[in-house]
Structure formats: structure tokens, C-alpha cells
Short mmCIF file of C-alpha atoms in Angstrom, two decimals:
data_model
loop_
_atom_site.label_atom_id
_atom_site.label_comp_id
_atom_site.label_asym_id
_atom_site.label_seq_id
_atom_site.Cartn_x
_atom_site.Cartn_y
_atom_site.Cartn_z
CA MET I 1 -5.72 5.73 -7.92
CA THR I 2 -2.91 6.52 -9.87
CA LYS I 3 -0.69 5.02 -12.26
CA TYR I 4 1.98 6.36 -10.97
CA GLU I 5 0.42 4.83 -7.79
CA TYR I 6 -0.36 1.43 -8.74
CA LEU I 7 3.05 0.61 -10.49
CA GLY I 8 4.80 2.22 -7.12
CA GLU I 9 2.57 -0.47 -4.37
CA LEU I 10 3.66 -3.40 -7.59
CA GLU I 11 7.00 -2.33 -7.41
CA LYS I 12 6.65 -2.83 -3.66
CA ARG I 13 5.33 -5.94 -3.18
CA LEU I 14 7.24 -7.46 -5.89
CA GLU I 15 10.02 -6.92 -3.78
CA ALA I 16 10.63 -10.70 -3.01
CA LEU I 17 11.18 -10.88 -6.59
CA PRO I 18 14.73 -11.12 -8.38
CA HIS I 19 15.78 -7.78 -9.71
CA LYS I 20 15.28 -9.41 -13.43
CA ASP I 21 11.74 -10.20 -12.89
CA VAL I 22 10.60 -7.15 -11.43
CA CYS I 23 11.63 -4.84 -14.02
CA ASP I 24 10.10 -7.12 -16.63
CA ILE I 25 7.25 -7.61 -14.96
CA MET I 26 7.01 -3.31 -14.25
CA ASP I 27 7.73 -2.77 -18.44
CA GLU I 28 4.72 -5.19 -18.54
CA ILE I 29 2.30 -3.40 -17.17
CA ARG I 30 3.62 -0.33 -18.01
CA ASN I 31 3.07 -1.33 -21.14
CA HIS I 32 -0.91 -2.19 -20.30
CA PHE I 33 -1.08 1.32 -18.65
CA GLU I 34 0.10 2.86 -22.34
CA GLU I 35 -1.99 0.77 -24.52
CA GLY I 36 -5.01 1.54 -22.51
CA ILE I 37 -4.65 5.28 -22.17
CA ALA I 38 -4.13 4.90 -25.82
CA SER I 39 -7.46 3.93 -26.22
CA GLY I 40 -8.99 6.10 -24.69
CA LYS I 41 -9.04 4.76 -20.95
CA SER I 42 -8.68 6.32 -17.73
CA GLU I 43 -5.42 5.29 -15.21
CA GLU I 44 -8.57 4.98 -12.43
CA GLU I 45 -10.20 2.62 -15.82
CA ILE I 46 -7.37 0.96 -15.55
CA CYS I 47 -6.31 0.41 -11.87
CA GLU I 48 -9.38 -0.56 -11.87
CA SER I 49 -9.37 -3.27 -14.94
CA LEU I 50 -5.91 -4.63 -13.65
CA GLY I 51 -7.36 -5.36 -9.98
CA ASP I 52 -6.33 -5.46 -6.73
CA VAL I 53 -2.45 -4.86 -6.95
CA GLY I 54 -2.18 -7.50 -4.27
CA GLU I 55 -3.94 -10.18 -5.88
CA LEU I 56 -1.94 -9.12 -9.51
CA ALA I 57 1.80 -8.81 -7.31
CA ASP I 58 0.02 -12.62 -5.53
CA SER I 59 0.06 -14.82 -8.89
CA TYR I 60 3.18 -13.22 -9.94
CA LYS I 61 4.86 -14.73 -7.00
CA ASP I 62 2.93 -18.20 -6.97
CA GLY I 63 3.88 -18.04 -10.86
CA ALA I 64 8.03 -17.42 -10.26
CA THR I 65 8.53 -20.18 -7.45
CA LEU I 66 6.52 -23.21 -8.77
CA PRO I 67 9.58 -23.38 -10.78
CA GLN I 68 12.00 -22.55 -8.69
CA ILE I 69 9.51 -25.29 -6.10
CA ILE I 70 9.86 -27.88 -9.09
CA SER I 71 13.65 -27.68 -9.93
CA ARG I 72 13.84 -28.28 -5.56
CA ARG I 73 11.71 -31.23 -5.49
CA GLU I 74 14.16 -32.45 -8.37
CA LYS I 75 16.48 -33.00 -6.70
CA ALA I 76 15.45 -34.12 -3.28
CA ASN I 77 14.25 -36.98 -4.99
CA ARG I 78 17.63 -37.46 -7.45
CA PRO I 79 19.39 -40.97 -5.94
CA LYS I 80 21.53 -39.03 -4.06
CA ASN I 81 24.94 -41.62 -4.00
CA SER I 82 24.93 -41.87 -7.91
CA GLY I 83 28.46 -40.07 -7.94
CA PRO I 84 30.44 -37.12 -10.07
CA ASP I 85 29.25 -36.76 -13.12
CA THR I 86 32.05 -37.99 -15.56
CA GLN I 87 31.55 -35.07 -18.59
CA GLY I 88 30.91 -32.89 -15.15
CA ILE I 89 34.16 -33.94 -14.05
CA PHE I 90 35.57 -33.21 -17.29
CA PHE I 91 34.24 -30.16 -18.44
CA VAL I 92 35.84 -28.75 -14.53
CA ILE I 93 38.60 -29.63 -14.64
CA LEU I 94 39.76 -28.08 -18.26
CA PHE I 95 37.61 -24.83 -17.58
CA ASN I 96 39.28 -24.55 -15.15
CA LEU I 97 42.85 -25.02 -16.39
CA PHE I 98 42.74 -22.42 -19.50
CA VAL I 99 40.09 -19.79 -17.85
CA GLY I 100 39.09 -20.42 -14.20
CA LEU I 101 42.51 -20.22 -12.40
CA PRO I 102 44.19 -17.48 -14.68
CA ALA I 103 41.42 -15.71 -14.69
CA TRP I 104 41.75 -16.64 -11.13
CA LEU I 105 44.84 -15.43 -10.42
CA SER I 106 45.01 -12.79 -12.71
CA VAL I 107 42.99 -10.67 -9.68
CA LEU I 108 44.53 -12.18 -7.49
CA GLY I 109 47.85 -9.94 -8.78
CA ILE I 110 46.23 -7.08 -9.41
CA LEU I 111 44.60 -6.66 -6.31
CA LEU I 112 47.83 -7.48 -5.14
CA GLY I 113 49.64 -5.15 -6.28
CA LEU I 114 46.90 -2.11 -5.68
CA ALA I 115 48.20 -3.45 -1.93
CA PHE I 116 51.39 -3.08 -2.44
CA VAL I 117 51.16 0.16 -4.18
CA LEU I 118 49.09 1.47 -1.51
CA LEU I 119 52.08 0.14 0.90
CA ILE I 120 54.15 2.62 -1.11
CA LEU I 121 52.08 5.50 -0.44
CA VAL I 122 51.60 4.94 2.83
CA SER I 123 55.43 4.30 3.29
CA LEU I 124 56.80 7.80 1.24
CA ILE I 125 53.94 9.79 3.66
CA VAL I 126 55.61 8.57 6.53
CA PHE I 127 59.07 9.69 5.20
CA PHE I 128 57.65 13.18 3.70
CA ILE I 129 55.99 14.13 7.30
CA SER I 130 59.15 12.63 9.38
CA SER I 131 61.19 14.65 7.31
CA VAL I 132 59.73 17.45 7.89
CA PHE I 133 59.83 16.20 11.44
CA MET I 134 63.10 15.77 11.18
CA GLY I 135 63.93 19.77 10.50
CA SER I 136 65.97 18.18 7.59
CA ALA I 137 63.07 19.41 4.83
CA VAL I 138 63.15 22.83 5.88
CA GLY I 139 62.88 25.15 2.49
CA PHE I 140 59.91 23.03 1.06
CA VAL I 141 57.49 21.73 4.34
CA ALA I 142 54.17 23.91 1.99
CA SER I 143 54.89 21.54 -0.97
CA ILE I 144 55.68 18.90 0.84
CA VAL I 145 52.35 19.33 3.52
CA LEU I 146 49.94 19.29 -0.52
CA LEU I 147 51.96 16.24 -1.65
CA CYS I 148 50.95 14.65 1.62
CA ILE I 149 46.66 15.58 0.95
CA THR I 150 47.47 14.66 -2.90
CA LEU I 151 49.46 10.96 -1.50
CA MET I 152 46.52 10.44 1.26
CA LEU I 153 43.49 10.80 -1.30
CA LEU I 154 45.05 8.57 -3.64
CA SER I 155 45.81 5.47 -0.50
CA VAL I 156 42.41 6.88 0.68
CA LEU I 157 40.63 5.97 -2.92
CA ILE I 158 43.19 2.93 -3.37
CA PHE I 159 42.66 1.42 0.30
CA SER I 160 38.35 1.02 -0.84
CA LEU I 161 39.59 -0.08 -3.67
CA VAL I 162 41.80 -3.18 -1.92
CA VAL I 163 38.83 -3.90 0.73
CA LEU I 164 35.56 -3.54 -1.72
CA GLY I 165 37.72 -5.81 -4.23
CA PHE I 166 39.05 -8.55 -1.76
CA LYS I 167 35.21 -8.73 -1.04
CA TYR I 168 34.18 -8.90 -4.22
CA PHE I 169 36.74 -11.85 -4.61
CA ALA I 170 35.79 -13.33 -1.78
CA LYS I 171 32.02 -13.60 -2.25
CA GLY I 172 32.76 -14.56 -6.53
CA THR I 173 35.48 -16.85 -5.10
CA ALA I 174 32.84 -18.94 -3.00
CA ALA I 175 29.77 -18.55 -5.47
CA TYR I 176 32.49 -20.20 -8.34
CA ILE I 177 33.89 -22.85 -5.92
CA LYS I 178 29.65 -24.17 -5.40
CA TRP I 179 29.56 -23.33 -9.02
CA ASN I 180 32.09 -25.86 -10.23
CA ARG I 181 30.92 -28.64 -7.19
CA LYS I 182 27.35 -28.27 -8.98
CA VAL I 183 28.99 -28.68 -12.23
CA TRP I 184 31.42 -31.75 -11.31
CA PHE I 185 28.81 -33.61 -9.08
CA GLU I 186 25.27 -33.27 -11.66
CA GLY I 187 27.23 -31.93 -15.10
CA LEU I 188 26.09 -28.81 -16.73
CA GLU I 189 22.16 -29.64 -17.49
CA GLY I 190 21.92 -29.68 -13.40
CA MET T 1 -18.37 -17.45 -11.67
CA ASN T 2 -16.92 -19.24 -9.38
CA ASN T 3 -13.41 -17.69 -9.21
CA GLN T 4 -11.43 -21.09 -8.25
CA PHE T 5 -13.32 -22.40 -11.72
CA LYS T 6 -11.26 -20.00 -13.42
CA LYS T 7 -8.55 -19.81 -12.34
CA GLY T 8 -7.42 -23.69 -13.36
CA VAL T 9 -8.58 -22.78 -16.80
CA LEU T 10 -7.15 -19.32 -17.93
CA ASP T 11 -3.79 -21.31 -19.29
CA LEU T 12 -5.77 -23.67 -21.72
CA CYS T 13 -7.99 -20.34 -22.93
CA VAL T 14 -4.80 -18.03 -22.79
CA LEU T 15 -3.00 -20.94 -25.74
CA ALA T 16 -6.15 -21.10 -27.54
CA PHE T 17 -6.12 -17.15 -28.48
CA LEU T 18 -2.82 -18.12 -29.45
CA GLU T 19 -2.94 -20.14 -31.75
CA THR T 20 -4.63 -17.65 -34.23
CA GLY T 21 -2.11 -16.07 -34.37
CA ASP T 22 0.70 -14.09 -31.92
CA SER T 23 -0.73 -11.70 -29.52
CA TYR T 24 0.51 -9.11 -26.96
CA GLY T 25 -0.21 -8.55 -23.72
CA TYR T 26 -3.29 -5.90 -23.29
CA ASP T 27 -4.77 -7.28 -26.99
CA LEU T 28 -5.24 -10.74 -24.92
CA ALA T 29 -5.99 -9.68 -22.05
CA ASP T 30 -8.81 -7.23 -24.30
CA SER T 31 -9.93 -10.91 -25.75
CA LEU T 32 -9.94 -12.43 -22.63
CA THR T 33 -12.10 -10.26 -19.92
CA SER T 34 -14.29 -9.90 -23.62
CA LYS T 35 -15.30 -13.57 -22.59
CA ILE T 36 -14.82 -14.42 -19.26
CA GLN T 37 -15.04 -11.81 -16.77
CA VAL T 38 -11.56 -11.81 -14.63
CA ALA T 39 -9.13 -8.73 -13.80
CA ASP T 40 -6.62 -7.62 -17.20
CA GLY T 41 -4.44 -8.01 -15.02
CA THR T 42 -4.95 -11.80 -14.71
CA VAL T 43 -3.58 -12.03 -17.57
CA TYR T 44 0.31 -11.17 -17.07
CA PRO T 45 1.46 -13.46 -14.51
CA ILE T 46 -0.64 -16.92 -16.73
CA LEU T 47 2.00 -15.47 -19.98
CA ARG T 48 4.93 -15.72 -17.57
CA LYS T 49 4.25 -18.66 -16.06
CA LEU T 50 3.37 -20.02 -19.92
CA ALA T 51 6.88 -18.05 -21.21
CA ALA T 52 8.58 -19.49 -17.88
CA ASP T 53 8.10 -23.26 -19.03
CA GLY T 54 8.46 -22.99 -22.32
CA PHE T 55 5.08 -22.81 -23.48
CA VAL T 56 5.18 -19.76 -25.25
CA SER T 57 7.81 -17.34 -26.60
CA THR T 58 8.01 -13.64 -26.65
CA TYR T 59 9.89 -11.85 -29.32
CA LEU T 60 10.15 -7.49 -29.76
CA LYS T 61 7.63 -6.19 -32.73
CA GLU T 62 7.09 -2.27 -33.48
CA SER T 63 4.16 -0.49 -32.73
CA GLN T 64 2.52 2.66 -34.52
CA ASN T 65 3.21 4.72 -31.85
CA GLY T 66 3.88 3.91 -28.17
CA PRO T 67 7.26 1.73 -27.39
CA PRO T 68 8.09 -1.72 -29.46
CA ARG T 69 4.79 -4.32 -28.40
CA LYS T 70 5.72 -7.78 -26.52
CA TYR T 71 4.42 -10.38 -28.86
CA TYR T 72 4.25 -13.84 -27.52
CA HIS T 73 3.71 -17.09 -29.20
CA LEU T 74 3.18 -20.45 -29.32
CA THR T 75 5.62 -22.96 -28.89
CA GLN T 76 5.58 -26.11 -30.24
CA MET T 77 5.31 -27.90 -26.73
CA GLY T 78 1.88 -25.37 -26.38
CA THR T 79 0.74 -26.90 -29.37
CA ASP T 80 0.88 -30.35 -27.44
CA ARG T 81 -0.27 -28.53 -24.51
CA LEU T 82 -3.00 -27.83 -25.94
CA LYS T 83 -4.52 -30.57 -27.23
CA ASN T 84 -3.87 -32.19 -24.54
CA ASP T 85 -5.42 -29.85 -22.22
CA ARG T 86 -8.44 -29.22 -24.82
CA ALA T 87 -9.20 -32.50 -25.59
CA GLU T 88 -9.20 -33.29 -21.63
CA TRP T 89 -11.96 -30.36 -20.89
CA LYS T 90 -13.87 -31.88 -23.86
CA GLU T 91 -14.10 -35.62 -21.67
CA PHE T 92 -13.90 -33.81 -17.84
CA THR T 93 -16.92 -31.07 -19.04
CA LYS T 94 -19.09 -33.58 -21.22
CA ALA T 95 -18.55 -35.86 -17.71
CA VAL T 96 -19.81 -32.75 -15.34
CA ASP T 97 -22.30 -32.09 -17.44
CA GLU T 98 -23.83 -35.44 -17.89
CA ILE T 99 -23.69 -35.70 -14.01
CA ILE T 100 -24.61 -32.42 -13.38
CA GLU T 101 -28.07 -33.24 -15.96
CA ALA T 102 -28.84 -36.53 -14.34
CA THR T 103 -29.41 -35.27 -11.02
CA ASN T 104 -30.81 -32.27 -12.08
CA ARG T 105 -33.32 -35.32 -13.84
CA GLY T 106 -34.06 -36.88 -11.32
CA ASP T 107 -34.78 -34.22 -9.27
CA SER T 108 -37.36 -33.24 -11.38
CA ASN T 109 -38.17 -36.48 -11.42
CA ASP T 110 -38.25 -36.65 -7.75
CA LYS T 111 -40.66 -33.38 -7.79
CA ILE T 112 -43.58 -35.08 -10.14
#
């Protein structure tokens, strides 16, 4: 097995872990190869001494899931009706008032602005095209066609921006609300 | 040696190595495998878990050749755990020794 094959196989088997963890782990094992090669070992020897790829990946996965299991267990053991956390509530209200809400509104504003620009572009295109068909712009047909194409490309671009924007905006809002709820009930440390 | 035996004590061994000074992954793997027959790779998930639990901290340090090395440093929490685990391990192995020696003697007595 070569270094490349070993690392590739390891990366494939670590897929279930968060991306950041995988990068970290890959860096560490890649460094192990480089140290080994620098001290005169062959790639084959290093692969052999590192041990079975599957076993290595499994022990990483054990280690990664353990803290998650522990925190889940702690959460389950926590008394359920302890009520909201006072500090948490205080933080959520202040944070939302000064940071969360203004940021949320400005993003919403930008997205709505973009959508409005899109609307104007589309109506301009409709206007130009209809002016060609109505025969009121006889002399400018070629330039109007060019203009329409440019405007269409621009509106396609803005349209995709708006769609993507709203998609992530919705996702972000959901995550933000979830986080707020967590802080509200469990405080900042939970 | 039985693999199940080894797994439980490797954490303790890694902590003990780090007590003598900060070290990086390759070096620790080398030290460990020169004494105990395990795969080099074993040490990395252990280090990662120890770091995640706060028993060791990490920092990068330039090496003369090649990329910077990730060094591991024993934290106060790690030192405490090492002290605790070491005492527990000694007590445990002493008890096991006594048990297996006693039965061993018993066996030989029976034979005589």
C-alpha cells in the first residue's frame, strides 16, 4: 500500500466525522508519513507499522463519539423542569436586541432589495420586448435585443443569488432560533 | 500480549511519556511501540481523545526539516489524572500479581 492509498482509504472511512476533525486527523497522519520518510522508512513500511486502516479509523470514531455520548447522557440526566436559566434569558434578550435582530433585519432587507431589483429588471425586459413587437422602436431593434440579453443574464444571476440567499437565510434563522432556545433554557454553558 | 489488556493502559502510558516533557505524535508513537507491541497508529486516536478531554494541550513548533510539528503538553488535569491512574494501576497489578502468584503456588503445591 502506498501513502496515497492509505490516506485515501482513511479519509473515506472517516466520512461520518465532522469535516474539521477529518482535516485534523488527515494532517496528523500525513505528518506521520513525512516524519517516517524523513527518517528513511519506505511508504510500505510506514503503512504496515501504522496498522490496519479500518482499525485506525474505528478508534478515531470511538474517540469522537464518546464526548457526544457523554454530553447526551448528561442532558438526559438533567432535571427536565428546572425552568429557564435566568442568565440565559438575560443574554438572549440583550443579544437579540442589539445584535441578533438588527443583523437579521439587515440581511432580510438586502434580500428583499435584491428581489425588488430583480422585479425591475424583469419588467424592463418585458417593456423592451413589447416595444419591439409594438413597432414603436423600429430603429433600435439590434441594440434592444443586446440590451435584453444583458438584462436577462443579470436577472438570472440575481435570481440565483436571491434563491440561495433565502434558502440559507431560512436555514440560518432556524439554527439561530434553536440556539436561542438552548441558551434560554440551559444558559450559556449548556 | 492480549490486545484487550493493552487498550486500557495505553492512555496511561502516553500520559506518562508526556510527563517527562512535551512531545510530538511520531516521537510518542516511536517511544510507545519500542516498549509495547502495538501499531504506530494507535497513539494518534488516543492523543486526540486526551486533547478533547483536556488532559493534554497542543501547540505547533517549527521543525528543522519538514512541516511544523504538533506538540502535546500535559495539562494540570492530565497530571492529576496520571497521578490517579498510576496509583490505581499499581494497586490493581499488585492485587492481580498476588492472585496469580497465590494460585500458581497452590498449583505447584498440589503437584507435590
